[in-house]
mmCIF file of C-alpha atoms and ligand atoms in Angstrom:
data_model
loop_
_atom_site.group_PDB
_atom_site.id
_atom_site.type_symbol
_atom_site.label_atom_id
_atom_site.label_comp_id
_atom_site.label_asym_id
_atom_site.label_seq_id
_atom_site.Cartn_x
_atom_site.Cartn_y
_atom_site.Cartn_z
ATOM 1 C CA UNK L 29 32.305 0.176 0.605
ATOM 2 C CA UNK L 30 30.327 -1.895 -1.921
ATOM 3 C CA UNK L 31 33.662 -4.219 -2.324
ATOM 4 C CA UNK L 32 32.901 -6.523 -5.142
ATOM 5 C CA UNK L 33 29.078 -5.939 -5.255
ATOM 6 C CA UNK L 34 27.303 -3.927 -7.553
ATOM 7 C CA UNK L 35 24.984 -2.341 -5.439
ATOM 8 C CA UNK L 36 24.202 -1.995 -1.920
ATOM 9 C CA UNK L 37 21.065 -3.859 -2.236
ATOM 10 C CA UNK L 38 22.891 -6.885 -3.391
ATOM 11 C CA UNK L 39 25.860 -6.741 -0.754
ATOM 12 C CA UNK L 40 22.945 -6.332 1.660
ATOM 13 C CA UNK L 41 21.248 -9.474 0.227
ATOM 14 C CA UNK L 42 24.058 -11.533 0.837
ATOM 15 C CA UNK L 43 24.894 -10.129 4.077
ATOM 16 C CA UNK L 44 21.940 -12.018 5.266
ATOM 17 C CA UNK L 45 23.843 -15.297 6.422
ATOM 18 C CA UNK L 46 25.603 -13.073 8.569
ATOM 19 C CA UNK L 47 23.021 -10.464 10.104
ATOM 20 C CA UNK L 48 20.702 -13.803 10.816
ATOM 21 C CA UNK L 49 23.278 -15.341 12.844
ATOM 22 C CA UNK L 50 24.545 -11.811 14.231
ATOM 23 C CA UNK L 51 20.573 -11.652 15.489
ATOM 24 C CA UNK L 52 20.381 -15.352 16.569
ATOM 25 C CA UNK L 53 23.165 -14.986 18.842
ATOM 26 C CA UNK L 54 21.261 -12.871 21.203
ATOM 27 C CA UNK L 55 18.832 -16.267 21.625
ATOM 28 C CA UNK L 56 21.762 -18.972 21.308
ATOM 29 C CA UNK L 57 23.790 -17.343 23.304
ATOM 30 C CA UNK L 58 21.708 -16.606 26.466
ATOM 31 C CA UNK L 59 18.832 -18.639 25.598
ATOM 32 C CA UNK L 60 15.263 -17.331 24.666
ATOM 33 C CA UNK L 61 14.865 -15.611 28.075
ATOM 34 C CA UNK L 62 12.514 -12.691 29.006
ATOM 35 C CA UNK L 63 15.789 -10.302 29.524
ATOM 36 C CA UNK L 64 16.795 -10.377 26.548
ATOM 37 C CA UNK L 65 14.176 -7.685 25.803
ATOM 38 C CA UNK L 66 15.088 -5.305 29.221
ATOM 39 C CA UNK L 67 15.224 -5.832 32.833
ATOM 40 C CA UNK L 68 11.592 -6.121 33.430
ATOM 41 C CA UNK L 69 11.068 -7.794 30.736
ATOM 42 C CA UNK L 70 9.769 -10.945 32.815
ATOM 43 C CA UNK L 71 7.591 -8.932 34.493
ATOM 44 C CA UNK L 72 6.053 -7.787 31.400
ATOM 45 C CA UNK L 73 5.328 -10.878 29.613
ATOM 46 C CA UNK L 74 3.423 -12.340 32.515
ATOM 47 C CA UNK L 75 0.992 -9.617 32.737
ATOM 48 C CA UNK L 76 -0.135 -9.605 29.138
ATOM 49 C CA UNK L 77 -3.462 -10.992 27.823
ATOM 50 C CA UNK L 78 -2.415 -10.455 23.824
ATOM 51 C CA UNK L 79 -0.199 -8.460 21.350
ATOM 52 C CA UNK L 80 -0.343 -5.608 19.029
ATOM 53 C CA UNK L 81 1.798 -4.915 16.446
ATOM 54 C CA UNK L 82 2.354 -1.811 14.198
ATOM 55 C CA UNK L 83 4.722 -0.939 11.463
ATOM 56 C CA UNK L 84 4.905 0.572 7.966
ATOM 57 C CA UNK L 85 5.967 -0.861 4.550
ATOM 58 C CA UNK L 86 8.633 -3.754 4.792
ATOM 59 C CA UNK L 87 8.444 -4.114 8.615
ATOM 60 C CA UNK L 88 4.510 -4.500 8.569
ATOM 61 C CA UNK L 89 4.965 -7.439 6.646
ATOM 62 C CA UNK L 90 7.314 -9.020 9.323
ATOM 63 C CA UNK L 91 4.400 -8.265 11.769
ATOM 64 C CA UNK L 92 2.279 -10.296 9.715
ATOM 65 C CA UNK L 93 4.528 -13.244 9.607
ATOM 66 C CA UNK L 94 5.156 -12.993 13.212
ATOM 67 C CA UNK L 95 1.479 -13.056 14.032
ATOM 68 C CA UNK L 96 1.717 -16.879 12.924
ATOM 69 C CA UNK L 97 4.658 -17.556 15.106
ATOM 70 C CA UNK L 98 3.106 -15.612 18.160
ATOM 71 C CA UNK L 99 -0.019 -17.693 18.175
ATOM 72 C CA UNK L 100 1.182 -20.562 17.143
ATOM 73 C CA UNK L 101 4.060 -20.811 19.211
ATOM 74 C CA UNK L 102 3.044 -18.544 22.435
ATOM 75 C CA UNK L 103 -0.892 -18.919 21.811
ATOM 76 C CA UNK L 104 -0.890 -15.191 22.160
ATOM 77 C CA UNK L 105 -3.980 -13.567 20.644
ATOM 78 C CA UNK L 106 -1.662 -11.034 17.909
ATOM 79 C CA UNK L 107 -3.286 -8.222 15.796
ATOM 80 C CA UNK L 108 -1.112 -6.634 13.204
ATOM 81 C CA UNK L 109 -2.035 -3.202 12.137
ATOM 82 C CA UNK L 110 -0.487 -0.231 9.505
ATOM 83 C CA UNK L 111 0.621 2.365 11.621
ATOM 84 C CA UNK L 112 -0.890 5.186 9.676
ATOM 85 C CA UNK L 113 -4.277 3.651 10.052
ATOM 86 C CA UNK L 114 -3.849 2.960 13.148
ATOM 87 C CA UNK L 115 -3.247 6.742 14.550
ATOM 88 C CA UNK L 116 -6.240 7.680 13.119
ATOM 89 C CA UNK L 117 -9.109 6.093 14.405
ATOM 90 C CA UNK L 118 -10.675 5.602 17.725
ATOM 91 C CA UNK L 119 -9.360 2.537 19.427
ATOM 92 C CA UNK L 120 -10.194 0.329 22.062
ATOM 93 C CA UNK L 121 -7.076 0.323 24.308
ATOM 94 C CA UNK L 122 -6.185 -2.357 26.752
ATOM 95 C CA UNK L 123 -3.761 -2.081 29.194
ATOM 96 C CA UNK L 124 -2.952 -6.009 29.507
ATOM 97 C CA UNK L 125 -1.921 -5.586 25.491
ATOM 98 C CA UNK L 126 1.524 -5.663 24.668
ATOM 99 C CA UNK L 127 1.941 -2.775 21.967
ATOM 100 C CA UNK L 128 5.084 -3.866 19.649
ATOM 101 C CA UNK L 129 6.254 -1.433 17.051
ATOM 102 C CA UNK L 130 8.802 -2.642 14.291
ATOM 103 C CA UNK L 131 11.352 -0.213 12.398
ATOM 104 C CA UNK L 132 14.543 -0.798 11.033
ATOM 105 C CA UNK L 133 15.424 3.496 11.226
ATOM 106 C CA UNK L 134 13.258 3.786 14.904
ATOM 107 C CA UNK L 135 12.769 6.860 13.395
ATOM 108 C CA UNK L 136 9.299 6.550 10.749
ATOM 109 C CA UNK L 137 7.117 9.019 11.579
ATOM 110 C CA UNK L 138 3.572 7.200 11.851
ATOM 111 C CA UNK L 139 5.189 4.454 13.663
ATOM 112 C CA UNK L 140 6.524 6.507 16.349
ATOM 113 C CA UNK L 141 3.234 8.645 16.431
ATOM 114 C CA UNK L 142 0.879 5.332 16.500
ATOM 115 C CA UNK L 143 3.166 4.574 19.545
ATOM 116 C CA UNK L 144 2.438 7.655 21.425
ATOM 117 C CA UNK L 145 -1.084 7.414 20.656
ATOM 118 C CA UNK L 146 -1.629 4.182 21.739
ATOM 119 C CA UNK L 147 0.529 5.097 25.013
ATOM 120 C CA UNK L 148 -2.094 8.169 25.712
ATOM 121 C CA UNK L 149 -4.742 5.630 25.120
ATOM 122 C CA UNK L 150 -3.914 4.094 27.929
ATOM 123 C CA UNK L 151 -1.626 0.941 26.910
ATOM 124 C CA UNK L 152 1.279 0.513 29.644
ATOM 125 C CA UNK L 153 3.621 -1.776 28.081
ATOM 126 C CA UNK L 154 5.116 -1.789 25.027
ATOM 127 C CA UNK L 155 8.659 -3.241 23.013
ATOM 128 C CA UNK L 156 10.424 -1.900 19.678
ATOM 129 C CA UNK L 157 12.353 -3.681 17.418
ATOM 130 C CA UNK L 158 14.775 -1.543 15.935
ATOM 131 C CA UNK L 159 17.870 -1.698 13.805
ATOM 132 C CA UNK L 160 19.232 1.620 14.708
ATOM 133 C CA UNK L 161 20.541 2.465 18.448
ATOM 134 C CA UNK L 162 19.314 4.605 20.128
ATOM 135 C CA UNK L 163 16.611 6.198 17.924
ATOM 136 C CA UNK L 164 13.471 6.857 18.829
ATOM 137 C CA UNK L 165 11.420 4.214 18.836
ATOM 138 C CA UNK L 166 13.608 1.961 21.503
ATOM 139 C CA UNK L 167 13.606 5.355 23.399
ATOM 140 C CA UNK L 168 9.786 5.848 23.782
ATOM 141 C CA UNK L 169 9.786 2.162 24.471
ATOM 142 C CA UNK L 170 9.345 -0.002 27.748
ATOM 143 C CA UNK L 171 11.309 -2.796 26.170
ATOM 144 C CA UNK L 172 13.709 -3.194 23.227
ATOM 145 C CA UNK L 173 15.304 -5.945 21.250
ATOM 146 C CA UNK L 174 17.406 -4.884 18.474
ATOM 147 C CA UNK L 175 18.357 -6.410 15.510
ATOM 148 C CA UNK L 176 22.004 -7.113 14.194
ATOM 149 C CA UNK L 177 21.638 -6.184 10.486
ATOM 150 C CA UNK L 178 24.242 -3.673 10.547
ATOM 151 C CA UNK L 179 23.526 -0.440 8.556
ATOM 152 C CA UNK L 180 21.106 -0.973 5.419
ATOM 153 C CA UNK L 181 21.627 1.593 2.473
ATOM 154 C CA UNK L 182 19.690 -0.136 -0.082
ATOM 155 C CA UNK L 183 16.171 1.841 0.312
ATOM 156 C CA UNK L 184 14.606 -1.405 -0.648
ATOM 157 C CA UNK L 185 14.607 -3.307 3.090
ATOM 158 C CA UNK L 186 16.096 -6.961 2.907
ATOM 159 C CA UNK L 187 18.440 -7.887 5.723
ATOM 160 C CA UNK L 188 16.424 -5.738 8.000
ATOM 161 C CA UNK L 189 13.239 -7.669 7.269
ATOM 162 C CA UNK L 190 15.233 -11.397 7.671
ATOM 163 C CA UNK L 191 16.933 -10.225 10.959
ATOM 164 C CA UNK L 192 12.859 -8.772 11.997
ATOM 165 C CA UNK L 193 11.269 -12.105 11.497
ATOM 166 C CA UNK L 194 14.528 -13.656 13.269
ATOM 167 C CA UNK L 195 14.324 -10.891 16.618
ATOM 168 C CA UNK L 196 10.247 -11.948 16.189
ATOM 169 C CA UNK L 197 10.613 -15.500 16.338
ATOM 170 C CA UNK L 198 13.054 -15.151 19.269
ATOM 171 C CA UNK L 199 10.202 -13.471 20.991
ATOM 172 C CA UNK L 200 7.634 -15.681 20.208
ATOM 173 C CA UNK L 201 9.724 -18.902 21.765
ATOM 174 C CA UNK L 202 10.277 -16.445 24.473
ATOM 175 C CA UNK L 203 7.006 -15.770 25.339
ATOM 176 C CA UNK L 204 6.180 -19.397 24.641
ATOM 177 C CA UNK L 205 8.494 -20.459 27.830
ATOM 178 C CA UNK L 206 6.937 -17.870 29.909
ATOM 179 C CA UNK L 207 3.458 -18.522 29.287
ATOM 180 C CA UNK L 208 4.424 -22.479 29.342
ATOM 181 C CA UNK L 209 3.860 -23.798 25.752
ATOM 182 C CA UNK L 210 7.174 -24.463 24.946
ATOM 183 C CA UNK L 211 8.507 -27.559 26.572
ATOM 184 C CA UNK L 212 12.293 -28.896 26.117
ATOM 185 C CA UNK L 213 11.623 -30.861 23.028
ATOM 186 C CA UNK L 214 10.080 -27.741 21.078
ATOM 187 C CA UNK L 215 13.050 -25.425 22.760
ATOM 188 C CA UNK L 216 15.724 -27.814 21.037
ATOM 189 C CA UNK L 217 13.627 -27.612 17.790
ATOM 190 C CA UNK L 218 13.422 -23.965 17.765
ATOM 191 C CA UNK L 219 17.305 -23.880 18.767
ATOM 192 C CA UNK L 220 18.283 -26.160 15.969
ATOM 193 C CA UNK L 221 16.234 -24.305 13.274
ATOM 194 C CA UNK L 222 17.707 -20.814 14.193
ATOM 195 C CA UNK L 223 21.497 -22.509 13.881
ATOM 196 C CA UNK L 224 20.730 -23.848 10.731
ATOM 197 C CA UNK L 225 19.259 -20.927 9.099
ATOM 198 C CA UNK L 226 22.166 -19.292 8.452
ATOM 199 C CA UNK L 227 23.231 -22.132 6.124
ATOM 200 C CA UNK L 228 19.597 -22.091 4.735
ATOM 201 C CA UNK L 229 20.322 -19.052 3.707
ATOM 202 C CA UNK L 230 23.173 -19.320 1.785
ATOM 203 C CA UNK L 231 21.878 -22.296 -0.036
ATOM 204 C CA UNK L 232 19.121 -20.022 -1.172
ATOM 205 C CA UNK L 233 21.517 -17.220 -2.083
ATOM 206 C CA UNK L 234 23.163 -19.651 -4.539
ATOM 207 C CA UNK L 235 19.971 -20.215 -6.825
ATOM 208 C CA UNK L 236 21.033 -16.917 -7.905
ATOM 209 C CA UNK L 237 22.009 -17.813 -11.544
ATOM 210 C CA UNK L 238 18.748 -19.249 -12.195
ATOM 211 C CA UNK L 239 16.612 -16.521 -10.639
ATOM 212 C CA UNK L 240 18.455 -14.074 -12.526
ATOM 213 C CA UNK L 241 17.307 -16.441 -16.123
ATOM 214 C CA UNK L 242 13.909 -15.188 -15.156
ATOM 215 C CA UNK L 243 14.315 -11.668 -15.011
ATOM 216 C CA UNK L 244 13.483 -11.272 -19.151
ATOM 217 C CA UNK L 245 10.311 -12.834 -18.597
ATOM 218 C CA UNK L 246 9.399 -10.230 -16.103
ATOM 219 C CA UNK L 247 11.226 -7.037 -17.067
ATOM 220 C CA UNK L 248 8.783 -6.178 -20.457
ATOM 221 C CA UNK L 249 5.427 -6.760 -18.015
ATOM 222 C CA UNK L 250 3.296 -4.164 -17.342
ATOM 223 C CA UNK L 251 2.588 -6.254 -13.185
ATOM 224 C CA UNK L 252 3.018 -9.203 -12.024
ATOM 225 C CA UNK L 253 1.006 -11.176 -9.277
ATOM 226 C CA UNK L 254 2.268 -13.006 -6.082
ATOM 227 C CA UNK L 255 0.755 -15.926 -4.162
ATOM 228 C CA UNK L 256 1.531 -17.531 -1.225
ATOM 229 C CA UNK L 257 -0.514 -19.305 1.917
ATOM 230 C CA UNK L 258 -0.852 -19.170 5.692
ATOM 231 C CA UNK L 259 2.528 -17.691 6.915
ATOM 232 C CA UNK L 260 4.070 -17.283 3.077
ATOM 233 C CA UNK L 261 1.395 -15.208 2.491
ATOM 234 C CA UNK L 262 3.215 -12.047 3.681
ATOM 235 C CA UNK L 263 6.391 -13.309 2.345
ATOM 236 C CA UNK L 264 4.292 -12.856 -1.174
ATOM 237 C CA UNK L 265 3.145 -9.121 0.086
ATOM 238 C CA UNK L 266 6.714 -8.342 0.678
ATOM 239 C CA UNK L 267 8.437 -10.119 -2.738
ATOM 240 C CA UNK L 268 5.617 -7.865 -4.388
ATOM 241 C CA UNK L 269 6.768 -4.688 -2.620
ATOM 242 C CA UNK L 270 10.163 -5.583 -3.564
ATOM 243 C CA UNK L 271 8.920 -5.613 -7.521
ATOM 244 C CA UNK L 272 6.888 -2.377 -7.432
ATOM 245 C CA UNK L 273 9.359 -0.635 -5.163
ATOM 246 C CA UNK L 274 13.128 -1.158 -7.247
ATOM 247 C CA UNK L 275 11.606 -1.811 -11.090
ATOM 248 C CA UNK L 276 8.389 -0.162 -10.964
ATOM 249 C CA UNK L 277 6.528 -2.671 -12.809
ATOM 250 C CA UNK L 278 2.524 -3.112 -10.487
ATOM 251 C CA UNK L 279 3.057 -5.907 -8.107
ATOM 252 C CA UNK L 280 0.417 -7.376 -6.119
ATOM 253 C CA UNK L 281 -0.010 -10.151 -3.800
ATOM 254 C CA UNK L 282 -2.485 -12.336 -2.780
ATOM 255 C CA UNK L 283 -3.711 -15.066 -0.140
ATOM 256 C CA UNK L 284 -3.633 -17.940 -3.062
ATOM 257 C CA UNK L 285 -7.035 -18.983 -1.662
ATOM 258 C CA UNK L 286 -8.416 -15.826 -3.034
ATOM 259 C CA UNK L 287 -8.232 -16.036 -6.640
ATOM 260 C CA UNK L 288 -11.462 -16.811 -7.394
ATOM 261 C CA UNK L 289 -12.971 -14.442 -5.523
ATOM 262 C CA UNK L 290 -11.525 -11.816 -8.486
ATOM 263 C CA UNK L 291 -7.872 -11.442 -8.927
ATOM 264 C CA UNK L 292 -8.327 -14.376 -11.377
ATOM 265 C CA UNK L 293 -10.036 -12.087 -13.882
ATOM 266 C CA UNK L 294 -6.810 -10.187 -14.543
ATOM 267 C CA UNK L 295 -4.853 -13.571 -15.162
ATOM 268 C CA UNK L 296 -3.261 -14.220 -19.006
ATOM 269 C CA UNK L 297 -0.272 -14.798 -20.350
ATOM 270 C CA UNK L 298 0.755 -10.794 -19.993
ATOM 271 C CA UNK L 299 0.605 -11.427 -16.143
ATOM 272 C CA UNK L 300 3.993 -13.428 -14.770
ATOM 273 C CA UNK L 301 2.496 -15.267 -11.525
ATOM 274 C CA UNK L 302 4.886 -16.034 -8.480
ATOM 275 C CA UNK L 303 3.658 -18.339 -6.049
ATOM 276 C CA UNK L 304 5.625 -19.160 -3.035
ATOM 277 C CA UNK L 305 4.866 -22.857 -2.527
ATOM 278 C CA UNK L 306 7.136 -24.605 0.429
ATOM 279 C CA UNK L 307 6.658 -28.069 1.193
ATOM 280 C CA UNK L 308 3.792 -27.234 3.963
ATOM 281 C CA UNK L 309 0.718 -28.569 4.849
ATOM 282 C CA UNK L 310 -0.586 -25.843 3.001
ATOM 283 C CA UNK L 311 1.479 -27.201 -0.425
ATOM 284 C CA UNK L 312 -2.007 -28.998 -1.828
ATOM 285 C CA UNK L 313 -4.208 -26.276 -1.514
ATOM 286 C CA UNK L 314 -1.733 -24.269 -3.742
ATOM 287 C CA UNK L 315 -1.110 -26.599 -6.115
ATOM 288 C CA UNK L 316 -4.850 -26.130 -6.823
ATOM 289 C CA UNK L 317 -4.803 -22.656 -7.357
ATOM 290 C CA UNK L 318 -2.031 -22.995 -9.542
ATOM 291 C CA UNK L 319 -4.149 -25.610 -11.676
ATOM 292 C CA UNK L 320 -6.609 -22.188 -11.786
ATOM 293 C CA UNK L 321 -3.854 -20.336 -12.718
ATOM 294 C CA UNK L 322 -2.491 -22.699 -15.733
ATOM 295 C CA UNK L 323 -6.024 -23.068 -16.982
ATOM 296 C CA UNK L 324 -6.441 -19.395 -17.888
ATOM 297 C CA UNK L 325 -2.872 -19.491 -19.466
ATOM 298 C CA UNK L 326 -1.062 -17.701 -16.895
ATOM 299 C CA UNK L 327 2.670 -18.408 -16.415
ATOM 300 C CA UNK L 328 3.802 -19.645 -12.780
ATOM 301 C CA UNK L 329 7.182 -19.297 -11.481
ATOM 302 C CA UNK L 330 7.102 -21.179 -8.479
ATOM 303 C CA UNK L 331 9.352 -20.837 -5.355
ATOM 304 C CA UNK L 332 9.457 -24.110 -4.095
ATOM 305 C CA UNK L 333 11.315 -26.947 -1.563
ATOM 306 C CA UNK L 334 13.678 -28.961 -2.732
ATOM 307 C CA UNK L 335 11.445 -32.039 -1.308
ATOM 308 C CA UNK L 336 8.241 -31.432 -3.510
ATOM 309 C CA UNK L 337 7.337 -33.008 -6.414
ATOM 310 C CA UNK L 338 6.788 -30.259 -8.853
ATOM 311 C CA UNK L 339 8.405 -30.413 -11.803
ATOM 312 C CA UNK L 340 8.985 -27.811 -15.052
ATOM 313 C CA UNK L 341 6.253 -27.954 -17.667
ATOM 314 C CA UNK L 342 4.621 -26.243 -20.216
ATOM 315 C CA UNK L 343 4.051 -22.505 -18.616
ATOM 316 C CA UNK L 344 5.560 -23.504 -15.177
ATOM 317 C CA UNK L 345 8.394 -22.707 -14.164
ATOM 318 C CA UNK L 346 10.258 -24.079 -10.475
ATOM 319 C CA UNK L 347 13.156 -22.889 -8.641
ATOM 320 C CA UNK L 348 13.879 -25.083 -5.220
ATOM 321 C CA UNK L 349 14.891 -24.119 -2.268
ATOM 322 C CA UNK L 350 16.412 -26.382 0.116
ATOM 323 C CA UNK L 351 14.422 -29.239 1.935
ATOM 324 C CA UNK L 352 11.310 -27.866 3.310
ATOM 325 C CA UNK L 353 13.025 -26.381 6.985
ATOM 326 C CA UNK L 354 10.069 -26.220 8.952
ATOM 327 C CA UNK L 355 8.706 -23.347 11.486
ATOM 328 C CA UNK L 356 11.817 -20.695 9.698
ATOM 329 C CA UNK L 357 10.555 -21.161 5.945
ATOM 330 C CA UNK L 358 9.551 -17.763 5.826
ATOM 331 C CA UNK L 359 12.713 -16.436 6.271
ATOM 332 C CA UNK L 360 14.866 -18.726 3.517
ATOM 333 C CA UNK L 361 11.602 -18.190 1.248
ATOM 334 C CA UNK L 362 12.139 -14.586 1.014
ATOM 335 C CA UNK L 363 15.518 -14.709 -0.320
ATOM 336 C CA UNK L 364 14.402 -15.658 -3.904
ATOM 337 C CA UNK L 365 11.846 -13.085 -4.199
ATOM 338 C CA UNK L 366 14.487 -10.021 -3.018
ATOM 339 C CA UNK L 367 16.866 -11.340 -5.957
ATOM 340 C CA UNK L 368 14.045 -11.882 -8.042
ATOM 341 C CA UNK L 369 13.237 -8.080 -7.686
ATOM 342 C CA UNK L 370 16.899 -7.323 -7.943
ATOM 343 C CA UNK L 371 17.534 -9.036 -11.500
ATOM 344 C CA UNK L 372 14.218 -7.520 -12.677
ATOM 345 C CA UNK L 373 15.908 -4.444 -11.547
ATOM 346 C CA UNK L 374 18.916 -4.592 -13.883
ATOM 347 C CA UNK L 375 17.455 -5.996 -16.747
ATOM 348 C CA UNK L 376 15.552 -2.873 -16.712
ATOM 349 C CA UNK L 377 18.085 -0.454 -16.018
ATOM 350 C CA UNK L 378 16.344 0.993 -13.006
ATOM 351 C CA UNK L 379 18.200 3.030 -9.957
ATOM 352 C CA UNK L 380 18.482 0.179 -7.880
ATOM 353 C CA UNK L 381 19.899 1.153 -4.626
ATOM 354 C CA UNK L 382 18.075 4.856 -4.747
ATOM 355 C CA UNK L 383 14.129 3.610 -6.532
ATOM 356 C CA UNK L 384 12.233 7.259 -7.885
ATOM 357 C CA UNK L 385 10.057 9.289 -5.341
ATOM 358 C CA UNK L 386 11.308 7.075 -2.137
ATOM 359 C CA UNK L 387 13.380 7.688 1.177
ATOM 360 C CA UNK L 388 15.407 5.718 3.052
ATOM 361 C CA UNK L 389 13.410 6.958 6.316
ATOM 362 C CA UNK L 390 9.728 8.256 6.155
ATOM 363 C CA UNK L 391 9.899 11.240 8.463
ATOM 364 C CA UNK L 392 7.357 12.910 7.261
ATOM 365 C CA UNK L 393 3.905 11.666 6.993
HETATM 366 O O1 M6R P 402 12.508 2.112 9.039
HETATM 367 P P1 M6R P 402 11.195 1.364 8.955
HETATM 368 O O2 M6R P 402 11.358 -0.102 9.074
HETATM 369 O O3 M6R P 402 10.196 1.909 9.949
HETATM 370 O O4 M6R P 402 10.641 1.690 7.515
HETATM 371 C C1 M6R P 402 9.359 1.268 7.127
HETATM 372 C C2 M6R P 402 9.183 1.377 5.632
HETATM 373 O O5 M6R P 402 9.318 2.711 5.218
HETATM 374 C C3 M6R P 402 10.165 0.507 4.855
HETATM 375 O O6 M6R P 402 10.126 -0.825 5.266
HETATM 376 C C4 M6R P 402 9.865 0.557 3.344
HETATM 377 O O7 M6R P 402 8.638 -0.038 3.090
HETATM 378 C C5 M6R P 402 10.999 -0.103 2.575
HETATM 379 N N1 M6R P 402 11.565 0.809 1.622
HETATM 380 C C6 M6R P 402 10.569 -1.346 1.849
HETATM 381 O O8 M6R P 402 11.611 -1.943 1.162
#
């Protein structure tokens, strides 16, 4: 089954050109309408005043990215919340919120209870975004979309996460035609970014040889630190889970805005820093904190566009991805950081595909 791979995580990694466009088809091929989320779909989306959105681990951190989309796109007030935390403390339900739960299985336990709960709370409407057919998330579920990944072995999550932010991004063009802030122009932007993403992809799949030359500067550190702004920020939270989870080495991310305010302290040259800097508006506010960064002697390896003008110097180390794509950078941004992990990974001999102490599916709580 692994074919000339090494490991399912890999094969899965470079499934991604495929499960993208697998997942974009649903939106190219009928167009971002309501239906493509269930019969009353329509219905649904006009009667809601703002969004909820709970998950656990890999899929929480696509909720977080799809906040961004949902209120920039479909100026839909979005709240993104743990699921665990969330079934545990007295809420304030609204029955005009759209409750949307995110799982590759459908089948993690906290996700499917925070569900219920907020269903006996009194919220009517709700959609799941599932990988898996059938399971039961989409079945305790009003509406479903589900993604086209294909099965994921790997227990760390990659193509499920890039074909999550692709179902979410469907949804929030979606609800941006229904509620009547996306006009033709902005449809035929959105439409052109999602066809091209597949080949974004792939271009980022090839910087493979020179991600891998970085993996000995990670592999004898004790943790490592992420940064990343605005709507890379998660994509930092997840390339972080992606460290901790397959090589075990502490991982943490941060908003890049933060340092300062005390992550800075544990900067020096024992601490690899990864900062996921696209070509955004946000690009000269990170360059600053990686000036905070270089000044304490911390070493940056920077996850860039191929239209920036960084360049390799003394402690800082760039790897481009291609031209800066716009609204879909999130996605083509995470590809580095899940081969990152990955080389990290087998220059330290870890168990890839099956990482100590973790499941596939939490079913348990
Ligand atoms: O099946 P789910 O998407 O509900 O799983 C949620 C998490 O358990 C999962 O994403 C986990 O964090 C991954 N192992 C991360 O790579």
């Amino acid at each position: 089954e692994l074919g000339a791979y090494s490991h399912f995580m890999q094969k899965e990694i470079y499934e991604q050109p495929k499960a993208v466009s697998d997942t974009a088809e649903i939106f190219l091929d009928a167009g971002f309408i309501a239906e493509n989320f269930g019969e009353n779909a329509e219905a649904v989306f006009n009667d809601i005043d703002s969004i909820k959105i709970l998950a656990c681990g890999t899929s929480y951190y696509a909720a977080s990215t799809a906040k961004y989309w949902l209120e920039s796109i479909a100026k839909i007030a979005t709240d993104v919340e743990i699921a665990s935390e969330y079934r545990y403390r007295e809420v304030i339900a609204n029955p005009k919120q759209l409750i949307i739960t995110i799982s590759q299985s459908g089948e993690t336990l906290d996700t499917m209870e925070a569900l219920k709960y907020a269903q006996a709370m009194g919220h009517k409407h709700s959609l799941s975004i599932c990988n898996v057919m059938e399971s039961a998330l989409p079945r305790a579920s009003e509406l479903v979309v589900y993604t086209r990944a294909g099965a994921e072995i790997g227990v760390a999550s990659t193509k499920a996460f890039t074909t999550q932010l692709v179902a979410l991004f469907g949804l929030a063009v979606t609800l941006g035609r229904v509620r009547g802030y996306v006009d033709d122009t902005k449809l035929v932007e959105y439409t052109n970014a999602l066809r091209s993403l597949p080949n974004d992809i792939q271009y980022a799949l090839n910087l493979e040889p020179q991600i891998s030359s970085w993996s000995s500067k990670f592999a004898d550190k004790p943790s490592a630190l992420f940064l990343g702004r605005g709507i890379h920020y998660p994509i930092a939270l997840e390339g972080a889970l992606k460290l901790k989870e397959i090589t075990y080495i502490h991982a943490e991310a941060y908003p890049a805005g933060e340092l300062k305010h005390g992550p800075l302290a544990l900067v020096d040259e024992n601490m690899p820093v990864v900062v996921i800097a696209p070509n955004d508006s946000l690009l000269d506010k990170v360059k600053a904190n990686m000036q905070e960064v270089s000044a304490r002697g911390g070493e940056l390896f920077v996850f860039t566009d191929l239209d920036s003008d960084f360049s390799d110097s003394e402690g800082v180390h760039v790897i481009r991805t291609p031209r800066h794509i716009g609204v879909l950078s999130p996605i083509v941004h995470t590809i580095p950081v899940q081969l990152l992990s990955y080389h990290v990974a087998l220059a330290k001999g870890t168990d890839v595909d099956k990482p100590r102490n973790l499941a596939k599916s939490v079913t348990v709580e």
